[in-house]
PDB file of C-alpha atoms in Angstrom:
ATOM      1  CA  UNK A 971      43.162 -32.162   4.858  1.00 55.00           C
ATOM      2  CA  UNK A 972      40.328 -33.461   2.663  1.00 64.00           C
ATOM      3  CA  UNK A 973      38.146 -31.119   1.029  1.00 68.00           C
ATOM      4  CA  UNK A 974      34.376 -31.352   1.785  1.00 66.00           C
ATOM      5  CA  UNK A 975      32.009 -30.436  -1.084  1.00 65.00           C
ATOM      6  CA  UNK A 976      29.234 -28.489   0.078  1.00 66.00           C
ATOM      7  CA  UNK A 977      25.588 -29.775  -1.341  1.00 67.00           C
ATOM      8  CA  UNK A 978      24.263 -27.438  -3.912  1.00 71.00           C
ATOM      9  CA  UNK A 979      21.564 -25.399  -2.735  1.00 82.00           C
ATOM     10  CA  UNK A 980      18.378 -26.830  -4.367  1.00 83.00           C
ATOM     11  CA  UNK A 981      16.193 -23.636  -3.952  1.00 85.00           C
ATOM     12  CA  UNK A 982      18.992 -21.571  -5.408  1.00 84.00           C
ATOM     13  CA  UNK A 983      19.459 -23.718  -8.494  1.00 85.00           C
ATOM     14  CA  UNK A 984      15.617 -23.519  -9.027  1.00 88.00           C
ATOM     15  CA  UNK A 985      15.360 -20.021  -8.914  1.00 87.00           C
ATOM     16  CA  UNK A 986      18.486 -19.572 -11.481  1.00 87.00           C
ATOM     17  CA  UNK A 987      16.741 -22.041 -13.639  1.00 87.00           C
ATOM     18  CA  UNK A 988      13.431 -20.147 -13.331  1.00 90.00           C
ATOM     19  CA  UNK A 989      14.966 -16.816 -14.252  1.00 88.00           C
ATOM     20  CA  UNK A 990      17.099 -18.128 -17.269  1.00 85.00           C
ATOM     21  CA  UNK A 991      13.617 -19.742 -18.605  1.00 82.00           C
ATOM     22  CA  UNK A 992      11.691 -16.638 -18.178  1.00 80.00           C
ATOM     23  CA  UNK A 993      14.554 -14.906 -20.140  1.00 77.00           C
ATOM     24  CA  UNK A 994      14.337 -17.261 -22.945  1.00 74.00           C
ATOM     25  CA  UNK A 995      10.772 -17.010 -23.160  1.00 70.00           C
ATOM     26  CA  UNK A 996      10.631 -13.342 -23.597  1.00 66.00           C
ATOM     27  CA  UNK A 997      13.354 -13.373 -26.294  1.00 62.00           C
ATOM     28  CA  UNK A 998      11.714 -15.808 -28.059  1.00 54.00           C
ATOM     29  CA  UNK A 999       8.351 -14.082 -28.051  1.00 52.00           C
ATOM     30  CA  UNK A1000       9.754 -11.031 -29.755  1.00 52.00           C
ATOM     31  CA  UNK A1001      11.248 -13.000 -32.632  1.00 56.00           C
ATOM     32  CA  UNK A1002       8.689 -15.773 -33.337  1.00 73.00           C
ATOM     33  CA  UNK A1003       8.169 -15.453 -37.038  1.00 82.00           C
ATOM     34  CA  UNK A1004       4.812 -16.935 -38.025  1.00 85.00           C
ATOM     35  CA  UNK A1005       4.975 -18.581 -41.727  1.00 85.00           C
ATOM     36  CA  UNK A1006       2.195 -17.972 -44.144  1.00 84.00           C
ATOM     37  CA  UNK A1007       1.450 -19.914 -47.276  1.00 82.00           C
ATOM     38  CA  UNK A1008      -0.149 -18.957 -50.536  1.00 82.00           C
ATOM     39  CA  UNK A1009      -3.550 -20.212 -51.564  1.00 79.00           C
ATOM     40  CA  UNK A1010      -3.822 -19.171 -54.874  1.00 70.00           C
ATOM     41  CA  UNK A1011      -4.885 -21.414 -57.732  1.00 62.00           C
ATOM     42  CA  UNK A1012      -3.071 -19.317 -60.280  1.00 55.00           C
ATOM     43  CA  UNK A1013       0.181 -20.022 -58.776  1.00 46.00           C
ATOM     44  CA  UNK A1014       0.444 -16.337 -58.173  1.00 51.00           C
ATOM     45  CA  UNK A1015      -0.975 -14.500 -55.382  1.00 59.00           C
ATOM     46  CA  UNK A1016      -2.630 -12.152 -57.725  1.00 71.00           C
ATOM     47  CA  UNK A1017      -6.457 -12.400 -58.169  1.00 75.00           C
ATOM     48  CA  UNK A1018      -9.388 -10.732 -59.981  1.00 76.00           C
ATOM     49  CA  UNK A1019     -12.475 -11.703 -57.912  1.00 82.00           C
ATOM     50  CA  UNK A1020     -14.902  -9.212 -56.380  1.00 84.00           C
ATOM     51  CA  UNK A1021     -15.520 -11.254 -53.423  1.00 89.00           C
ATOM     52  CA  UNK A1022     -12.930 -11.644 -50.770  1.00 90.00           C
ATOM     53  CA  UNK A1023     -10.607 -14.453 -51.566  1.00 88.00           C
ATOM     54  CA  UNK A1024      -7.931 -16.158 -49.312  1.00 89.00           C
ATOM     55  CA  UNK A1025      -4.317 -15.250 -50.414  1.00 88.00           C
ATOM     56  CA  UNK A1026      -2.355 -16.311 -47.634  1.00 90.00           C
ATOM     57  CA  UNK A1027      -2.945 -18.541 -44.655  1.00 93.00           C
ATOM     58  CA  UNK A1028      -1.671 -20.143 -41.727  1.00 93.00           C
ATOM     59  CA  UNK A1029      -2.830 -22.418 -38.790  1.00 93.00           C
ATOM     60  CA  UNK A1030      -0.828 -22.178 -35.634  1.00 91.00           C
ATOM     61  CA  UNK A1031      -1.363 -22.572 -31.869  1.00 88.00           C
ATOM     62  CA  UNK A1032      -1.237 -19.073 -30.247  1.00 88.00           C
ATOM     63  CA  UNK A1033       1.186 -18.706 -27.163  1.00 84.00           C
ATOM     64  CA  UNK A1034       1.468 -14.994 -27.282  1.00 85.00           C
ATOM     65  CA  UNK A1035      -0.720 -11.945 -26.988  1.00 87.00           C
ATOM     66  CA  UNK A1036      -0.120 -10.405 -30.314  1.00 91.00           C
ATOM     67  CA  UNK A1037       0.298 -10.814 -34.111  1.00 93.00           C
ATOM     68  CA  UNK A1038       2.177  -8.052 -35.780  1.00 93.00           C
ATOM     69  CA  UNK A1039       1.431  -8.330 -39.690  1.00 95.00           C
ATOM     70  CA  UNK A1040       2.984  -6.235 -42.528  1.00 94.00           C
ATOM     71  CA  UNK A1041       1.637  -6.696 -45.919  1.00 93.00           C
ATOM     72  CA  UNK A1042       2.337  -5.036 -49.429  1.00 91.00           C
ATOM     73  CA  UNK A1043      -0.652  -4.525 -51.862  1.00 90.00           C
ATOM     74  CA  UNK A1044      -0.990  -3.390 -55.392  1.00 88.00           C
ATOM     75  CA  UNK A1045      -3.868  -2.794 -57.866  1.00 85.00           C
ATOM     76  CA  UNK A1046      -3.591  -3.593 -61.698  1.00 84.00           C
ATOM     77  CA  UNK A1047      -4.113  -1.311 -64.536  1.00 85.00           C
ATOM     78  CA  UNK A1048      -6.218  -2.543 -67.508  1.00 85.00           C
ATOM     79  CA  UNK A1049      -6.421  -0.409 -70.826  1.00 84.00           C
ATOM     80  CA  UNK A1050      -5.596   2.872 -68.645  1.00 86.00           C
ATOM     81  CA  UNK A1051      -8.242   1.839 -65.980  1.00 87.00           C
ATOM     82  CA  UNK A1052      -6.676   1.637 -62.575  1.00 88.00           C
ATOM     83  CA  UNK A1053      -8.034  -1.267 -60.093  1.00 87.00           C
ATOM     84  CA  UNK A1054      -8.473  -0.707 -56.424  1.00 88.00           C
ATOM     85  CA  UNK A1055      -9.654  -3.186 -53.783  1.00 89.00           C
ATOM     86  CA  UNK A1056     -10.233  -3.931 -50.043  1.00 93.00           C
ATOM     87  CA  UNK A1057      -8.129  -6.384 -47.724  1.00 94.00           C
ATOM     88  CA  UNK A1058      -8.906  -8.196 -44.438  1.00 96.00           C
ATOM     89  CA  UNK A1059      -7.496 -10.340 -41.813  1.00 97.00           C
ATOM     90  CA  UNK A1060      -9.718 -13.078 -40.630  1.00 97.00           C
ATOM     91  CA  UNK A1061      -9.430 -15.420 -37.821  1.00 96.00           C
ATOM     92  CA  UNK A1062     -10.934 -19.009 -37.823  1.00 94.00           C
ATOM     93  CA  UNK A1063     -12.936 -18.252 -41.044  1.00 93.00           C
ATOM     94  CA  UNK A1064     -15.410 -15.971 -39.056  1.00 93.00           C
ATOM     95  CA  UNK A1065     -13.665 -12.973 -37.283  1.00 95.00           C
ATOM     96  CA  UNK A1066     -12.598 -10.024 -39.241  1.00 97.00           C
ATOM     97  CA  UNK A1067      -9.809  -8.564 -36.932  1.00 96.00           C
ATOM     98  CA  UNK A1068      -8.127  -5.965 -39.510  1.00 97.00           C
ATOM     99  CA  UNK A1069      -9.187  -4.483 -42.817  1.00 96.00           C
ATOM    100  CA  UNK A1070      -8.186  -1.649 -45.172  1.00 95.00           C
ATOM    101  CA  UNK A1071      -8.054  -0.478 -48.688  1.00 93.00           C
ATOM    102  CA  UNK A1072      -5.961  -0.990 -51.719  1.00 90.00           C
ATOM    103  CA  UNK A1073      -5.729   2.245 -53.718  1.00 90.00           C
ATOM    104  CA  UNK A1074      -6.708   2.560 -57.359  1.00 89.00           C
ATOM    105  CA  UNK A1075      -3.591   4.137 -58.116  1.00 85.00           C
ATOM    106  CA  UNK A1076      -1.201   1.192 -59.474  1.00 84.00           C
ATOM    107  CA  UNK A1077       1.345   1.828 -56.810  1.00 86.00           C
ATOM    108  CA  UNK A1078       2.243  -0.363 -53.769  1.00 89.00           C
ATOM    109  CA  UNK A1079       0.652   0.187 -50.345  1.00 91.00           C
ATOM    110  CA  UNK A1080       2.265  -1.265 -47.211  1.00 95.00           C
ATOM    111  CA  UNK A1081      -0.559  -1.630 -44.659  1.00 96.00           C
ATOM    112  CA  UNK A1082       0.276  -3.093 -41.061  1.00 96.00           C
ATOM    113  CA  UNK A1083      -2.014  -4.649 -38.494  1.00 96.00           C
ATOM    114  CA  UNK A1084      -1.642  -5.557 -34.763  1.00 95.00           C
ATOM    115  CA  UNK A1085      -3.928  -8.159 -33.964  1.00 95.00           C
ATOM    116  CA  UNK A1086      -4.457  -9.162 -30.130  1.00 94.00           C
ATOM    117  CA  UNK A1087      -4.540 -12.875 -29.564  1.00 92.00           C
ATOM    118  CA  UNK A1088      -5.399 -12.866 -25.952  1.00 91.00           C
ATOM    119  CA  UNK A1089      -8.870 -14.237 -26.423  1.00 92.00           C
ATOM    120  CA  UNK A1090      -7.215 -17.206 -28.318  1.00 92.00           C
ATOM    121  CA  UNK A1091      -4.665 -18.146 -25.926  1.00 88.00           C
ATOM    122  CA  UNK A1092      -6.595 -21.159 -24.682  1.00 87.00           C
ATOM    123  CA  UNK A1093      -7.490 -22.430 -28.370  1.00 87.00           C
ATOM    124  CA  UNK A1094      -5.883 -25.513 -29.698  1.00 87.00           C
ATOM    125  CA  UNK A1095      -5.316 -23.922 -32.798  1.00 93.00           C
ATOM    126  CA  UNK A1096      -5.937 -20.614 -34.734  1.00 94.00           C
ATOM    127  CA  UNK A1097      -6.368 -19.959 -38.374  1.00 95.00           C
ATOM    128  CA  UNK A1098      -5.143 -16.664 -39.744  1.00 95.00           C
ATOM    129  CA  UNK A1099      -6.208 -15.596 -43.337  1.00 95.00           C
ATOM    130  CA  UNK A1100      -5.204 -12.576 -45.538  1.00 94.00           C
ATOM    131  CA  UNK A1101      -8.124 -11.847 -47.955  1.00 93.00           C
ATOM    132  CA  UNK A1102      -8.460  -9.446 -50.660  1.00 91.00           C
ATOM    133  CA  UNK A1103     -10.908  -8.564 -53.332  1.00 89.00           C
ATOM    134  CA  UNK A1104     -11.375  -6.017 -56.281  1.00 88.00           C
ATOM    135  CA  UNK A1105     -13.821  -3.098 -55.809  1.00 88.00           C
ATOM    136  CA  UNK A1106     -13.077  -1.026 -58.803  1.00 86.00           C
ATOM    137  CA  UNK A1107     -11.553  -0.937 -61.905  1.00 83.00           C
ATOM    138  CA  UNK A1108     -11.778  -2.702 -65.254  1.00 80.00           C
ATOM    139  CA  UNK A1109     -14.384  -5.634 -65.473  1.00 82.00           C
ATOM    140  CA  UNK A1110     -12.996  -7.588 -68.397  1.00 80.00           C
ATOM    141  CA  UNK A1111      -9.195  -8.149 -69.562  1.00 77.00           C
ATOM    142  CA  UNK A1112      -6.284  -8.237 -67.135  1.00 74.00           C
ATOM    143  CA  UNK A1113      -4.303 -11.004 -65.906  1.00 71.00           C
ATOM    144  CA  UNK A1114      -6.777 -13.727 -65.842  1.00 74.00           C
ATOM    145  CA  UNK A1115      -9.769 -12.150 -67.865  1.00 77.00           C
ATOM    146  CA  UNK A1116     -12.063 -11.084 -65.168  1.00 79.00           C
ATOM    147  CA  UNK A1117     -10.783  -7.403 -64.883  1.00 81.00           C
ATOM    148  CA  UNK A1118      -8.254  -5.812 -62.982  1.00 82.00           C
ATOM    149  CA  UNK A1119      -6.459  -7.802 -60.276  1.00 84.00           C
ATOM    150  CA  UNK A1120      -5.230  -7.214 -56.774  1.00 85.00           C
ATOM    151  CA  UNK A1121      -1.738  -8.205 -55.649  1.00 85.00           C
ATOM    152  CA  UNK A1122      -1.043  -9.044 -52.192  1.00 88.00           C
ATOM    153  CA  UNK A1123       1.705 -10.494 -49.897  1.00 88.00           C
ATOM    154  CA  UNK A1124       2.848 -10.425 -46.336  1.00 91.00           C
ATOM    155  CA  UNK A1125       5.908  -8.813 -45.784  1.00 90.00           C
ATOM    156  CA  UNK A1126       6.370 -10.070 -42.106  1.00 91.00           C
ATOM    157  CA  UNK A1127       4.258 -11.983 -39.526  1.00 92.00           C
ATOM    158  CA  UNK A1128       5.591 -11.839 -35.795  1.00 90.00           C
ATOM    159  CA  UNK A1129       4.145 -13.089 -32.765  1.00 88.00           C
ATOM    160  CA  UNK A1130       5.021 -10.564 -29.851  1.00 84.00           C
TER     161      UNK A1130
END
């Protein structure tokens, strides 16, 4: 006797596909890394400016609700004078969404920031910048002659 194939249940197949797609979206959102690119004119992301200077930046299309950012900062020491400063994360060249200080101790600091992106989800693109400036320390000498420098680098940037 010939076997009769049952026609596939279209609604069941769509439900299974939607479930798999939702699982893929959730797992991708937890692991999406955002690349940040250096902007220093010196080739090293280590500056001695007293006004905020962009060290790292990226332009991306926001598709998730949060950006988790980890950083490493270090001040300089010039002629036994330690240099400290400030850092900030800026969106679209206008909005400061996180900030902190770089201690004048010539030791590493590892600040983190969790930045909500829900108000930017409808934007076509979003620019994120990591900026620093020197606020204390030597005013002459140092790596580039303008005094002590502040070094900064992202350790991770994850879209959650």
